[in-house]
Amino acid sequence: MIIEKNRKVYQLSDNVNEKNLLLLIETFSGWETVAKGWAYNHWGKIGERGGLAEAGELRFEGKLKTSIETYIETYRMLFRTISTIRELFEDFQVKASIYMKEDLSMYRINHLQKLIEDNSFQIISNNFYEKILTVNDSHLLKENDLTLSFKPIREIPIIRPALQEVQLEIF
């Protein structure tokens, strides 16, 4: 059972017209990335998670059941209040990690080595690198080869789920 405590969406650049976004959720395990990229790409993941809610595998904290309609309406409301990239770094300490697996192609190895060198990643152990990101490193958030972790550095207001059941409209 997945219990979703909170959710927040951030822009991945300073350009307010660009809908390249980072969607985070908070569970009892902490904050994690649900989706990143262009806004339209997020809806597939949201729909999948809404299906989990409808099947009883996911619910909002404090609720006995979360319907797919409530789940999707909650994210429709959330996407109306997108936070800036600067707010991301005010809310969280963002850590980027790279693990250089041995079975990677030479192209990916070269790409990761360039990321490590160009962005001053620190070696943690054999083939494992980390960097605490700042707003100046925000371009790295768009990289798919990084594992991101989020540690809150201030209290993040809880964004409440939709209050009422709404019927999804086909047309």
Short mmCIF file of C-alpha atoms in Angstrom, two decimals, residues 18-149:
data_model
loop_
_atom_site.label_atom_id
_atom_site.label_comp_id
_atom_site.label_asym_id
_atom_site.label_seq_id
_atom_site.Cartn_x
_atom_site.Cartn_y
_atom_site.Cartn_z
CA GLU A 18 8.34 26.53 -20.20
CA LYS A 19 6.32 23.61 -18.83
CA ASN A 20 9.31 21.35 -18.17
CA LEU A 21 8.42 20.16 -14.68
CA LEU A 22 9.52 18.06 -11.72
CA LEU A 23 6.75 16.30 -9.79
CA LEU A 24 7.58 15.15 -6.26
CA ILE A 25 5.51 13.19 -3.76
CA GLU A 26 6.04 12.56 -0.09
CA THR A 27 5.40 9.12 1.35
CA PHE A 28 6.44 7.72 4.70
CA SER A 29 9.82 6.94 3.06
CA GLY A 30 10.44 10.60 2.22
CA TRP A 31 10.24 12.70 -0.94
CA GLU A 32 10.72 11.11 -4.34
CA THR A 33 10.43 11.94 -8.01
CA VAL A 34 7.25 10.74 -9.69
CA ALA A 35 7.92 12.34 -13.06
CA LYS A 36 10.05 14.96 -14.73
CA GLY A 37 9.88 16.48 -18.16
CA TRP A 38 7.23 18.23 -20.17
CA ALA A 39 3.84 18.62 -18.46
CA TYR A 40 1.99 16.32 -20.87
CA ASN A 41 4.36 13.46 -20.02
CA HIS A 42 3.32 13.58 -16.36
CA TRP A 43 -0.28 12.60 -17.02
CA GLY A 44 0.58 9.03 -17.98
CA LYS A 45 2.26 8.49 -14.62
CA ILE A 46 -0.57 10.29 -12.80
CA GLY A 47 -3.11 8.08 -14.60
CA GLU A 48 -1.16 4.96 -13.65
CA ARG A 49 -1.07 6.04 -10.01
CA GLY A 50 -4.77 6.94 -10.19
CA GLY A 51 -5.37 3.36 -11.34
CA LEU A 52 -3.46 2.13 -8.28
CA ALA A 53 -5.71 4.32 -6.12
CA GLU A 54 -8.85 2.92 -7.75
CA ALA A 55 -7.55 -0.62 -7.15
CA GLY A 56 -6.96 0.18 -3.46
CA GLU A 57 -3.15 0.04 -3.74
CA LEU A 58 -2.59 3.79 -3.19
CA ARG A 59 -4.40 6.33 -1.04
CA PHE A 60 -3.95 9.80 0.33
CA GLU A 61 -2.93 10.03 3.96
CA GLY A 62 -5.96 10.22 6.24
CA LYS A 63 -8.30 8.64 3.70
CA LEU A 64 -9.62 5.09 3.77
CA LYS A 65 -9.97 5.04 -0.02
CA THR A 66 -8.94 7.35 -2.83
CA SER A 67 -10.83 7.12 -6.12
CA ILE A 68 -9.22 7.66 -9.49
CA GLU A 69 -11.42 10.75 -9.95
CA THR A 70 -10.18 12.31 -6.70
CA TYR A 71 -6.59 11.41 -7.53
CA ILE A 72 -6.68 13.03 -10.97
CA GLU A 73 -8.58 16.11 -9.75
CA THR A 74 -5.94 16.58 -7.03
CA TYR A 75 -3.23 16.72 -9.68
CA ARG A 76 -5.28 19.03 -11.92
CA MET A 77 -5.43 21.43 -8.97
CA LEU A 78 -1.71 20.93 -8.22
CA PHE A 79 -0.68 21.81 -11.77
CA ARG A 80 -2.38 25.18 -11.36
CA THR A 81 0.16 26.09 -8.62
CA ILE A 82 3.57 25.29 -10.07
CA SER A 83 6.49 26.41 -7.89
CA THR A 84 9.65 27.98 -9.30
CA ILE A 85 13.04 26.32 -9.61
CA ARG A 86 14.33 28.66 -6.90
CA GLU A 87 11.63 27.46 -4.51
CA LEU A 88 12.81 23.89 -5.06
CA PHE A 89 16.21 24.79 -3.65
CA GLU A 90 14.61 26.76 -0.80
CA ASP A 91 12.45 23.74 0.09
CA PHE A 92 14.99 20.92 -0.36
CA GLN A 93 18.60 19.95 -0.26
CA VAL A 94 18.87 18.23 -3.63
CA LYS A 95 21.51 15.55 -4.06
CA ALA A 96 22.45 14.07 -7.43
CA SER A 97 24.12 10.66 -7.61
CA ILE A 98 25.83 8.79 -10.41
CA TYR A 99 26.60 5.10 -10.34
CA MET A 100 28.95 3.96 -13.10
CA LYS A 101 27.78 0.43 -13.80
CA GLU A 102 30.22 -1.86 -15.54
CA ASP A 103 27.79 -2.90 -18.26
CA LEU A 104 27.25 0.59 -19.69
CA SER A 105 28.00 1.43 -23.29
CA MET A 106 31.08 3.52 -24.03
CA TYR A 107 28.82 6.38 -25.09
CA ARG A 108 27.07 6.42 -21.67
CA ILE A 109 30.37 6.02 -19.80
CA ASN A 110 31.81 9.01 -21.67
CA HIS A 111 28.66 11.03 -21.04
CA LEU A 112 28.72 10.25 -17.30
CA GLN A 113 32.44 10.98 -17.01
CA LYS A 114 31.86 14.35 -18.67
CA LEU A 115 29.00 15.09 -16.23
CA ILE A 116 31.23 14.16 -13.29
CA GLU A 117 34.16 16.29 -14.47
CA ASP A 118 32.21 19.30 -15.74
CA ASN A 119 30.05 19.54 -12.61
CA SER A 120 32.55 18.68 -9.85
CA PHE A 121 30.92 15.52 -8.55
CA GLN A 122 32.71 13.98 -5.57
CA ILE A 123 33.72 10.33 -5.56
CA ILE A 124 32.05 8.54 -2.64
CA SER A 125 33.20 5.01 -3.37
CA ASN A 126 34.28 2.92 -6.32
CA ASN A 127 32.10 4.00 -9.28
CA PHE A 128 29.73 6.10 -7.12
CA TYR A 129 29.65 9.92 -7.26
CA GLU A 130 27.53 12.58 -5.55
CA LYS A 131 26.94 16.29 -5.60
CA ILE A 132 24.71 18.59 -3.56
CA LEU A 133 22.99 20.74 -6.18
CA THR A 134 22.36 24.46 -5.99
CA VAL A 135 20.15 26.63 -8.16
CA ASN A 136 23.24 27.17 -10.36
CA ASP A 137 23.27 23.42 -11.05
CA SER A 138 19.58 23.30 -11.98
CA HIS A 139 20.43 22.21 -15.54
CA LEU A 140 21.42 18.84 -14.02
CA LEU A 141 17.82 18.21 -12.92
CA LYS A 142 16.94 17.54 -16.57
CA GLU A 143 19.57 14.78 -16.83
CA ASN A 144 18.10 11.27 -16.98
CA ASP A 145 21.33 9.55 -15.91
CA LEU A 146 21.26 11.01 -12.40
CA THR A 147 19.50 9.71 -9.33
CA LEU A 148 18.00 12.60 -7.38
CA SER A 149 17.19 12.65 -3.67
#
